[in-house]
Amino acid sequence: MQNPLYDALFAPHAGNPAAFLTLDDGTTVSFAAFVARIAQTAHALRDAGVAPGDRIVVQAPKCVGMLALYGAAVQAGAVFLPLNTAYTADEVDYFIADATPKLVICTAAARPSLAPMAARTGAALLTLEADDSGTLTDATTGQPDTFPTVPRDPDDLAALLYTSGTTGRSKGAMMTQRNLLSNARALTDLWQITAQDRLIHALPIFHTHGLFVAMNTALLAGARVRLMPRFDLDQMMAEIPRSTLMMGVPTFYTRLLEDPRLTRDLAAPMRLFISGSAPLLAETHAAFADRTGHAILERYGMTETNMITSNPYDGARIAGTVGMPLPGVEVRLTDPDTAAPVAPGAVGMVEVRGPNVFKGYWNMPEKTAADLRADGFFITGDLGQIDAQGYLSIVGRIKDLIISGGYNIYPKEIEDVLNEGPGVAESAVFGIPDPDFGEGVVAAVVMAGGAAFDEAALAALVKAKLARFKHPRRYVVLPDLPRNAMGKVQKNLLRAQFGG
C-alpha cells in the first residue's frame, strides 16, 4: 500500500534544488529543503504522540512551517484540521471538543486560552509563529530529513474541514486522499499549470481555496510560489509582472482595479487570473478585461466537494457563470421538493457526484445521510441554472448561508449573540450583495418594550464572541421582523428591502 497524496504532491520533489517558495524578504525555499522540512516535522508529530488517523488541530499563521505541517500530516498518515486564525477561543473550543485531536498547534499568545481545551482531550500543544519560530519548529530541529512514509488507502482521511450551515452546529467535512488528489489533478490539467508557472499566493491556507486548490496544484505541477502572508496591494503590483498565475477572491480584483498602476502592460506576463470562494460580479469581470486584456476565470466549489465546475482555459469565460463540470465530476439540477430532474434551462438544486465529493460529516451520520443521496450525489443547497452551452450559473441558495470574502457564515450563530444584547427582543441576520466581499452581513434588530438601541454595546458583544469576518457591517432597527403565516422570518423580504 502506498500513500497516494504524499507520493504525488511531495515525494517527487525530494532532492530537487529548484526554488519552490519565495518569501517577503526575498528568501527562497527549494523543493528539496521543503520536503526535508516535512520529514523533520513528521518526526516531531510522531514524538508528540500523533499516530495514523489522529487529528491535528492547527490555528497558526501562514508560514513555511504551516505548509510543512500539512505535508507532514499527510506523510505521517494524520488528519489535518486547519482553523481560521480569526476564530475566538470560544469558537475553537467547539472544534477541539468535537474533533478530539492528538495535537493542537497555535500561537504563543493563544496558548493560555487553548491549553485547557487541549488538556481536556488529552492533546499535546505546540506553538508556531508568523516568523516560523515556536516550539513546533524547535521540535523539528535536529530531526532526520527523511521519514518512513505511512501507507494510506485512497479512501483514508487526509483532512477535516469544518463548514457552517444555516442552522445547528458546524460540521466537519471528511476529505479523503482520493478527494484531494483527484481534484488537484483535474485542476492542474484544466488550467494547464506547469513547472514554468509562478503563482502569486495571497490567500489564507486554512481554507480549501488557498490550501487544496492553490498549493496542491502548485505542488503537483512543480510550480514556483510567491508566498504572501496576506493580500498587499503594493506587493501585488510588484509581483504581477514577475508571475504567470494568480488565484484570488473577488475582493482582490476590486482592490486591483482601484489602483491606476494596474495596466495592460503590467499584466502582460500573466497567463491566468482565477477567482472563486464568492460570486464575482459581472461588472468586475468586464472592468478587469477592459483594463488588462485578461478574462478572469471563475470556478465553483465548496468545502464538501472541493472544486465542482470551472470556466474553460481555452474557450469563452462567461461573466456570471461558473463554467462546466470538471472532468470526472457530474452535476445535475433537481427540484428541491421532489428531487426530480428539472427541465433544461430551469432553476434547480445543484447536486454533484464524483471522486471530489467528501466522505461525510464527522460524527454526524444522520446529517451525512440527509445530504448524500444513495446514488452518491451530494445536495449542495445551492440553486443553479445551466444554459444551452452547458455553463452553470449559481442563482441563489436554499439555505440562508452567507458567503463573505470567501468565508461561510451562518446567521443563527450571530443571531444567538445579538439576542443576548441589552434590550434586544429578537434579531435576523442576512446577507446582501457586496462588490468586494460577495456578500455583506446585515443585522435587523427588534428592541424589547421601547428599549433604546445601543449599537456600540451590541458591536462590542459581537466582537468579544465572534471572529471579525462574522461581524455585521450594518444594523437596522425594525418594529417587527417580517414573517409568513407559519411564523417563519422572511429573510428574502429583508434582503429585498435592504439589499439595494
Coordinates of C-alpha atoms in Angstrom, one line a residue:
M1 CA 0.0 0.0 0.0
Q2 CA 1.3 3.5 -0.8
N3 CA 0.4 7.0 0.3
P4 CA -1.2 8.4 -2.9
L5 CA -1.3 12.1 -1.8
Y6 CA 2.2 12.2 -0.4
D7 CA 3.6 10.2 -3.4
A8 CA 2.0 12.6 -5.9
L9 CA 2.5 16.0 -4.2
F10 CA 5.6 15.8 -2.1
A11 CA 7.8 12.7 -2.9
P12 CA 8.7 13.7 -6.5
H13 CA 10.4 16.9 -5.1
A14 CA 12.9 15.2 -2.8
G15 CA 16.4 16.3 -3.9
N16 CA 15.0 19.0 -6.3
P17 CA 17.2 22.1 -5.8
A18 CA 14.9 24.4 -7.7
A19 CA 13.2 27.3 -5.9
F20 CA 9.7 26.5 -4.6
L21 CA 8.7 29.2 -2.2
T22 CA 9.7 32.9 -2.3
L23 CA 9.0 34.9 0.9
D24 CA 8.5 38.6 1.6
D25 CA 12.2 39.1 2.5
G26 CA 13.4 37.6 -0.8
T27 CA 14.4 34.3 0.9
T28 CA 13.7 31.2 -1.2
V29 CA 13.0 27.7 -0.1
S30 CA 13.9 24.9 -2.5
F31 CA 11.7 21.9 -3.2
A32 CA 14.3 19.7 -1.6
A33 CA 14.5 21.8 1.6
F34 CA 10.7 21.8 1.8
V35 CA 10.5 18.1 1.6
A36 CA 13.2 17.7 4.2
R37 CA 11.3 20.1 6.5
I38 CA 8.2 18.0 6.0
A39 CA 10.1 14.9 7.1
Q40 CA 11.6 16.6 10.2
T41 CA 8.1 17.9 11.1
A42 CA 6.7 14.4 10.7
H43 CA 9.2 13.1 13.2
A44 CA 8.1 15.9 15.6
L45 CA 4.5 14.8 15.1
R46 CA 5.4 11.2 16.0
D47 CA 7.3 12.4 19.0
A48 CA 4.2 14.3 20.1
G49 CA 2.2 11.1 20.1
V50 CA 0.5 11.5 16.7
A51 CA -0.5 8.2 15.1
P52 CA -2.1 7.4 11.7
G53 CA -5.7 8.6 11.7
D54 CA -5.2 11.1 14.6
R55 CA -6.4 14.7 14.1
I56 CA -4.1 17.7 14.3
V57 CA -5.9 21.0 15.0
V58 CA -4.0 24.0 13.7
Q59 CA -4.7 27.6 14.3
A60 CA -1.5 29.3 13.2
P61 CA -0.2 32.0 10.9
K62 CA 0.6 31.4 7.2
C63 CA 4.3 30.5 7.0
V64 CA 6.6 27.8 5.6
G65 CA 6.2 25.8 8.8
M66 CA 2.4 25.8 8.4
L67 CA 2.7 24.3 4.9
A68 CA 5.3 21.8 6.0
L69 CA 3.0 20.8 8.8
Y70 CA 0.3 20.0 6.2
G71 CA 2.8 17.8 4.3
A72 CA 4.0 16.2 7.5
A73 CA 0.4 15.3 8.4
V74 CA 0.0 13.6 5.1
Q75 CA 3.3 11.7 5.3
A76 CA 2.5 10.6 8.9
G77 CA -1.0 9.5 8.0
A78 CA -2.6 12.0 10.3
V79 CA -5.7 14.1 9.6
F80 CA -5.0 17.8 9.1
L81 CA -7.6 20.2 10.6
P82 CA -6.7 23.9 9.9
L83 CA -8.8 26.6 11.6
N84 CA -9.5 30.2 10.7
T85 CA -7.0 32.4 12.5
A86 CA -9.8 34.8 13.3
Y87 CA -11.7 32.3 15.4
T88 CA -12.1 33.2 19.1
A89 CA -11.2 30.8 21.9
D90 CA -14.9 30.1 22.4
E91 CA -15.2 29.0 18.8
V92 CA -12.0 26.9 18.8
D93 CA -13.3 25.1 21.9
Y94 CA -16.1 23.5 19.9
F95 CA -13.7 22.2 17.2
I96 CA -11.3 20.7 19.7
A97 CA -14.0 19.1 21.7
D98 CA -15.6 17.7 18.5
A99 CA -12.5 16.5 16.7
T100 CA -10.7 15.2 19.8
P101 CA -7.2 15.8 18.3
K102 CA -4.0 14.3 19.5
L103 CA -2.1 17.6 18.9
V104 CA -3.1 21.3 18.8
I105 CA -0.9 23.9 17.2
C106 CA -1.4 27.6 18.0
T107 CA 0.5 30.8 18.6
A108 CA 2.1 31.5 21.9
A109 CA -0.4 34.3 22.5
A110 CA -3.3 31.8 22.2
R111 CA -1.7 29.1 24.3
P112 CA -3.1 30.2 27.7
S113 CA -6.6 30.0 26.2
L114 CA -6.3 26.8 24.2
A115 CA -4.1 24.8 26.6
P116 CA -7.0 23.8 28.9
M117 CA -9.1 22.8 25.9
A118 CA -6.3 20.6 24.6
A119 CA -5.8 19.1 28.0
R120 CA -9.4 18.0 28.2
T121 CA -9.0 15.9 25.1
G122 CA -5.5 14.7 26.1
A123 CA -3.9 16.5 23.2
A124 CA -0.3 17.9 23.3
L125 CA 0.1 21.5 22.4
L126 CA 2.9 23.2 20.4
T127 CA 3.3 26.7 19.1
L128 CA 4.0 28.2 15.7
E129 CA 4.5 31.9 14.9
A130 CA 4.3 34.0 11.8
D131 CA 8.2 34.3 11.7
D132 CA 8.3 30.4 11.7
S133 CA 9.5 30.2 15.3
G134 CA 7.8 28.3 18.0
T135 CA 8.0 25.0 19.9
L136 CA 6.9 23.1 16.8
T137 CA 9.9 24.5 14.9
D138 CA 12.1 23.7 17.9
A139 CA 10.9 20.1 17.9
T140 CA 11.9 19.7 14.2
T141 CA 15.5 20.9 14.8
G142 CA 18.0 18.1 14.5
Q143 CA 15.4 15.6 13.3
P144 CA 16.3 13.3 10.4
D145 CA 15.5 14.8 7.0
T146 CA 13.8 11.6 5.8
F147 CA 10.7 9.9 7.3
P148 CA 9.2 6.5 6.6
T149 CA 6.0 7.5 4.8
V150 CA 3.0 5.9 6.4
P151 CA 0.9 3.8 4.0
R152 CA -2.6 5.1 3.4
D153 CA -5.5 4.0 1.3
P154 CA -7.1 6.4 -1.2
D155 CA -10.2 6.4 1.0
D156 CA -8.4 7.2 4.2
L157 CA -9.0 10.7 5.7
A158 CA -6.4 13.3 4.9
A159 CA -8.2 16.4 6.2
L160 CA -11.1 17.5 8.3
L161 CA -12.5 21.0 7.4
Y162 CA -15.4 22.5 9.4
T163 CA -18.1 24.2 7.4
S164 CA -21.2 26.1 8.6
G165 CA -24.8 25.6 7.6
T166 CA -27.6 28.0 8.3
T167 CA -28.8 26.1 11.4
G168 CA -27.2 23.9 14.0
R169 CA -23.5 23.4 14.8
S170 CA -20.5 23.5 12.5
K171 CA -20.0 20.3 10.5
G172 CA -16.6 18.6 9.9
A173 CA -16.3 17.6 6.3
M174 CA -14.1 14.5 6.0
M175 CA -11.8 14.8 3.0
T176 CA -10.0 11.7 1.8
Q177 CA -6.8 11.3 -0.1
R178 CA -8.8 10.5 -3.2
N179 CA -10.9 13.6 -2.8
L180 CA -7.9 15.9 -2.7
L181 CA -5.7 14.2 -5.2
S182 CA -8.4 13.8 -7.9
N183 CA -9.3 17.5 -7.7
A184 CA -5.7 18.6 -7.8
R185 CA -5.1 16.5 -10.9
A186 CA -8.2 17.8 -12.6
L187 CA -7.5 21.4 -12.0
T188 CA -3.8 21.2 -12.9
D189 CA -4.7 19.7 -16.2
L190 CA -7.6 22.0 -16.9
W191 CA -5.8 25.2 -16.0
Q192 CA -2.6 23.9 -17.7
I193 CA -0.4 24.6 -14.7
T194 CA 3.2 23.5 -15.2
A195 CA 6.7 23.9 -13.7
Q196 CA 7.1 27.0 -15.7
D197 CA 4.4 28.8 -13.7
R198 CA 4.9 31.2 -10.8
L199 CA 1.8 31.5 -8.6
I200 CA 1.0 34.6 -6.6
H201 CA -0.4 33.2 -3.3
A202 CA -2.0 35.7 -1.1
L203 CA -4.9 33.5 0.1
P204 CA -5.2 32.1 3.6
I205 CA -4.2 28.4 4.0
F206 CA -6.8 27.4 6.5
H207 CA -9.3 27.3 3.6
T208 CA -9.9 24.9 0.7
H209 CA -9.0 27.6 -1.9
G210 CA -5.6 28.6 -0.5
L211 CA -4.5 25.2 0.6
F212 CA -6.0 22.5 -1.6
V213 CA -6.7 24.4 -4.8
A214 CA -3.6 26.7 -4.8
M215 CA -0.9 24.7 -3.0
N216 CA -1.9 21.2 -4.2
T217 CA -1.9 22.2 -7.8
A218 CA 1.4 24.0 -7.5
L219 CA 3.0 21.0 -5.8
L220 CA 1.6 18.6 -8.4
A221 CA 2.9 20.7 -11.3
G222 CA 6.2 21.7 -9.6
A223 CA 5.3 25.4 -10.0
R224 CA 7.0 28.2 -8.1
V225 CA 5.0 30.1 -5.4
R226 CA 5.4 33.6 -4.2
L227 CA 4.0 33.1 -0.7
M228 CA 2.5 36.3 0.8
P229 CA 1.1 36.4 4.4
R230 CA -1.9 38.3 3.1
F231 CA -3.1 40.5 0.2
D232 CA -1.0 43.6 0.0
L233 CA -1.7 45.9 -2.9
D234 CA 1.9 47.2 -3.4
Q235 CA 3.3 43.7 -3.2
M236 CA 0.7 42.5 -5.8
M237 CA 1.7 45.3 -8.2
A238 CA 5.4 44.3 -7.8
E239 CA 4.7 40.5 -8.3
I240 CA 2.3 40.6 -11.2
P241 CA 5.0 41.4 -13.8
R242 CA 7.2 38.5 -12.4
S243 CA 4.4 35.9 -12.3
T244 CA 2.1 33.9 -14.6
L245 CA -0.7 32.8 -12.3
M246 CA -2.9 34.2 -9.6
M247 CA -5.7 32.7 -7.6
G248 CA -7.9 35.1 -5.6
V249 CA -11.3 36.1 -4.3
P250 CA -13.4 38.9 -5.8
T251 CA -12.0 41.4 -3.3
F252 CA -8.5 41.0 -4.8
Y253 CA -9.8 42.1 -8.2
T254 CA -11.8 45.0 -7.0
R255 CA -8.8 46.3 -5.0
L256 CA -6.5 45.9 -8.0
L257 CA -9.0 47.8 -10.2
E258 CA -8.9 50.7 -7.8
D259 CA -5.2 51.2 -8.5
P260 CA -4.2 53.0 -11.6
R261 CA -0.9 51.0 -11.7
L262 CA -2.9 48.0 -13.0
T263 CA -2.5 48.3 -16.8
R264 CA -2.4 46.0 -19.8
D265 CA 1.4 46.3 -19.9
L266 CA 1.8 45.4 -16.2
A267 CA -0.4 42.2 -16.6
A268 CA 1.1 41.2 -19.9
P269 CA 3.4 38.5 -18.5
M270 CA 0.5 36.9 -16.6
R271 CA -1.1 33.7 -18.1
L272 CA -4.2 33.3 -15.9
F273 CA -6.2 35.1 -13.3
I274 CA -8.6 32.8 -11.3
S275 CA -11.4 33.8 -9.0
G276 CA -13.5 31.8 -6.5
S277 CA -14.9 31.5 -3.0
A278 CA -17.5 34.2 -3.5
P279 CA -19.5 35.4 -6.5
L280 CA -17.6 37.6 -8.9
L281 CA -19.8 40.5 -10.2
A282 CA -20.2 40.7 -14.0
E283 CA -19.1 44.3 -13.9
T284 CA -15.8 43.4 -12.1
H285 CA -15.2 40.7 -14.8
A286 CA -15.8 43.3 -17.6
A287 CA -13.8 46.1 -16.0
F288 CA -10.8 43.8 -15.4
A289 CA -10.9 42.6 -19.0
D290 CA -11.1 46.1 -20.3
R291 CA -8.1 47.2 -18.1
T292 CA -5.8 44.2 -18.5
G293 CA -6.9 42.2 -21.5
H294 CA -7.4 39.2 -19.3
A295 CA -10.7 37.5 -18.8
I296 CA -10.9 36.3 -15.2
L297 CA -11.6 32.5 -14.9
E298 CA -14.3 31.9 -12.4
R299 CA -14.9 28.5 -10.8
Y300 CA -17.2 27.0 -8.3
G301 CA -16.7 24.7 -5.3
M302 CA -17.4 24.2 -1.7
T303 CA -15.8 22.6 1.3
E304 CA -17.5 19.3 1.0
T305 CA -16.7 18.9 -2.7
N306 CA -13.5 20.8 -3.5
M307 CA -14.0 22.3 -6.9
I308 CA -17.0 21.3 -9.0
T309 CA -17.0 23.4 -12.1
S310 CA -14.7 25.9 -13.9
N311 CA -14.9 28.2 -16.9
P312 CA -12.6 26.9 -19.6
Y313 CA -9.0 27.8 -20.1
D314 CA -9.4 27.6 -23.8
G315 CA -12.8 29.0 -24.7
A316 CA -15.3 31.6 -23.5
R317 CA -15.1 32.6 -19.9
I318 CA -18.6 33.9 -19.4
A319 CA -19.2 36.5 -16.7
G320 CA -21.8 35.5 -14.2
T321 CA -21.2 31.8 -14.7
V322 CA -19.0 29.3 -13.0
G323 CA -18.4 27.2 -16.1
M324 CA -18.8 23.4 -16.7
P325 CA -18.2 20.3 -14.5
L326 CA -14.6 19.3 -14.1
P327 CA -13.6 16.0 -15.8
G328 CA -14.9 13.1 -13.8
V329 CA -17.5 15.2 -12.0
E330 CA -21.2 15.1 -12.6
V331 CA -23.6 17.9 -11.9
R332 CA -27.4 17.7 -12.0
L333 CA -30.2 20.1 -11.1
T334 CA -33.2 18.8 -9.2
D335 CA -36.4 20.0 -7.8
P336 CA -35.7 20.8 -4.1
D337 CA -39.1 19.3 -3.1
T338 CA -39.3 16.2 -5.3
A339 CA -35.7 15.5 -6.2
A340 CA -36.8 15.1 -9.8
P341 CA -34.6 16.5 -12.6
V342 CA -35.7 20.0 -13.7
A343 CA -36.4 20.9 -17.3
P344 CA -33.5 22.1 -19.4
G345 CA -32.8 25.8 -18.6
A346 CA -34.9 25.7 -15.4
V347 CA -33.5 26.6 -12.0
G348 CA -32.9 23.7 -9.7
M349 CA -30.9 22.4 -6.7
V350 CA -27.3 21.8 -7.6
E351 CA -26.2 18.2 -6.9
V352 CA -22.8 16.8 -7.6
R353 CA -21.1 13.4 -7.8
G354 CA -17.5 12.4 -8.3
P355 CA -14.2 11.5 -6.7
N356 CA -14.0 15.0 -5.3
V357 CA -17.1 14.6 -3.1
F358 CA -16.3 14.2 0.6
K359 CA -16.8 11.0 2.7
G360 CA -19.3 12.5 5.0
Y361 CA -19.6 14.7 8.2
W362 CA -17.5 13.8 11.2
N363 CA -19.6 12.3 14.0
M364 CA -22.8 13.2 12.1
P365 CA -24.2 10.1 10.4
E366 CA -27.7 11.5 10.2
K367 CA -26.6 14.7 8.5
T368 CA -24.4 12.7 6.2
A369 CA -27.4 10.6 5.2
A370 CA -29.5 13.6 4.6
D371 CA -27.1 15.4 2.3
L372 CA -25.6 12.4 0.4
R373 CA -28.1 10.6 -1.7
A374 CA -28.0 6.8 -2.1
D375 CA -26.7 7.2 -5.7
G376 CA -23.7 9.2 -4.5
F377 CA -24.9 12.7 -5.3
F378 CA -24.3 15.4 -2.8
I379 CA -27.0 18.0 -2.2
T380 CA -25.2 21.4 -2.2
G381 CA -28.0 23.6 -1.1
D382 CA -27.3 26.0 -4.0
L383 CA -29.7 26.8 -6.7
G384 CA -28.4 26.8 -10.2
Q385 CA -29.3 27.1 -13.9
I386 CA -27.5 25.6 -16.8
D387 CA -27.6 27.3 -20.2
A388 CA -27.6 25.8 -23.6
Q389 CA -23.8 25.7 -23.8
G390 CA -23.6 23.8 -20.5
Y391 CA -22.4 26.7 -18.3
L392 CA -23.7 26.6 -14.8
S393 CA -24.8 29.8 -13.0
I394 CA -25.5 29.9 -9.3
V395 CA -28.6 31.9 -8.8
G396 CA -29.2 31.6 -5.0
R397 CA -29.2 29.3 -2.0
I398 CA -31.9 27.4 -0.4
K399 CA -30.2 27.9 2.9
D400 CA -29.5 31.3 4.4
L401 CA -25.8 30.8 4.3
I402 CA -23.8 34.0 3.8
I403 CA -20.5 33.9 2.0
S404 CA -18.4 37.0 2.7
G405 CA -14.9 37.2 1.4
G406 CA -14.9 33.5 0.8
Y407 CA -15.8 32.6 4.3
N408 CA -19.0 30.7 5.2
I409 CA -21.1 32.5 7.8
Y410 CA -24.4 31.1 9.2
P411 CA -26.8 33.7 10.6
K412 CA -28.0 31.7 13.6
E413 CA -24.7 31.9 15.3
I414 CA -24.7 35.7 15.0
E415 CA -28.3 36.0 16.0
D416 CA -27.7 34.0 19.2
V417 CA -25.1 36.5 20.2
L418 CA -27.2 39.6 19.2
N419 CA -30.2 38.2 21.2
E420 CA -28.1 38.4 24.3
G421 CA -27.6 42.1 23.8
P422 CA -29.1 44.7 26.1
G423 CA -32.8 45.3 25.3
V424 CA -32.8 43.1 22.2
A425 CA -36.0 41.1 21.7
E426 CA -35.0 39.3 18.6
S427 CA -32.8 39.6 15.5
A428 CA -32.4 38.4 12.0
V429 CA -29.1 38.3 10.2
F430 CA -28.9 38.1 6.4
G431 CA -26.5 38.8 3.5
I432 CA -26.8 41.5 0.8
P433 CA -24.6 41.9 -2.3
D434 CA -21.3 43.5 -1.8
P435 CA -18.9 44.3 -4.6
D436 CA -15.8 43.5 -2.6
F437 CA -16.8 40.6 -0.4
G438 CA -19.6 38.9 -2.4
E439 CA -22.0 39.4 0.4
G440 CA -22.1 41.8 3.4
V441 CA -23.6 40.8 6.8
V442 CA -26.6 42.9 7.9
A443 CA -28.4 42.5 11.2
A444 CA -32.0 43.5 11.7
V445 CA -32.8 44.1 15.4
V446 CA -36.1 44.4 17.2
M447 CA -35.9 46.1 20.6
A448 CA -38.0 45.0 23.6
G449 CA -40.5 47.3 25.3
G450 CA -39.3 50.5 23.9
A451 CA -35.7 49.9 25.0
A452 CA -33.1 52.2 23.4
F453 CA -30.9 50.7 20.7
D454 CA -27.2 50.8 21.6
E455 CA -25.1 49.9 18.6
A456 CA -21.8 50.3 20.3
A457 CA -22.7 47.9 23.1
L458 CA -24.0 45.3 20.6
A459 CA -21.0 45.6 18.4
A460 CA -18.7 45.1 21.5
L461 CA -20.6 42.0 22.4
V462 CA -20.2 40.6 18.9
K463 CA -16.5 41.5 18.9
A464 CA -16.0 39.5 22.1
K465 CA -17.8 36.4 20.9
L466 CA -17.2 36.1 17.2
A467 CA -14.5 36.3 14.6
R468 CA -14.3 39.6 12.8
F469 CA -15.5 38.3 9.4
K470 CA -18.8 37.5 11.1
H471 CA -19.5 41.0 12.4
P472 CA -22.5 42.7 10.9
R473 CA -21.4 45.6 8.6
R474 CA -24.7 47.3 9.2
Y475 CA -27.5 47.3 11.8
V476 CA -31.1 48.2 11.1
V477 CA -33.8 48.6 13.8
L478 CA -37.3 47.4 13.0
P479 CA -40.6 47.3 14.9
D480 CA -41.1 43.7 13.9
L481 CA -39.5 41.1 11.7
P482 CA -41.4 40.1 8.5
R483 CA -43.0 36.6 8.9
N484 CA -45.1 34.3 6.9
A485 CA -48.3 32.6 8.0
M486 CA -46.3 29.9 9.8
G487 CA -44.3 32.4 11.8
K488 CA -41.0 31.9 9.8
V489 CA -38.9 35.1 9.4
Q490 CA -38.9 36.0 5.7
K491 CA -35.3 36.9 5.1
N492 CA -35.9 37.2 1.4
L493 CA -38.0 40.3 2.2
L494 CA -35.2 41.8 4.3
R495 CA -32.7 41.2 1.6
A496 CA -35.0 42.8 -1.0
Q497 CA -35.6 45.8 1.3
F498 CA -32.0 46.5 2.4
G499 CA -30.0 44.9 -0.5
G500 CA -30.2 48.0 -2.7

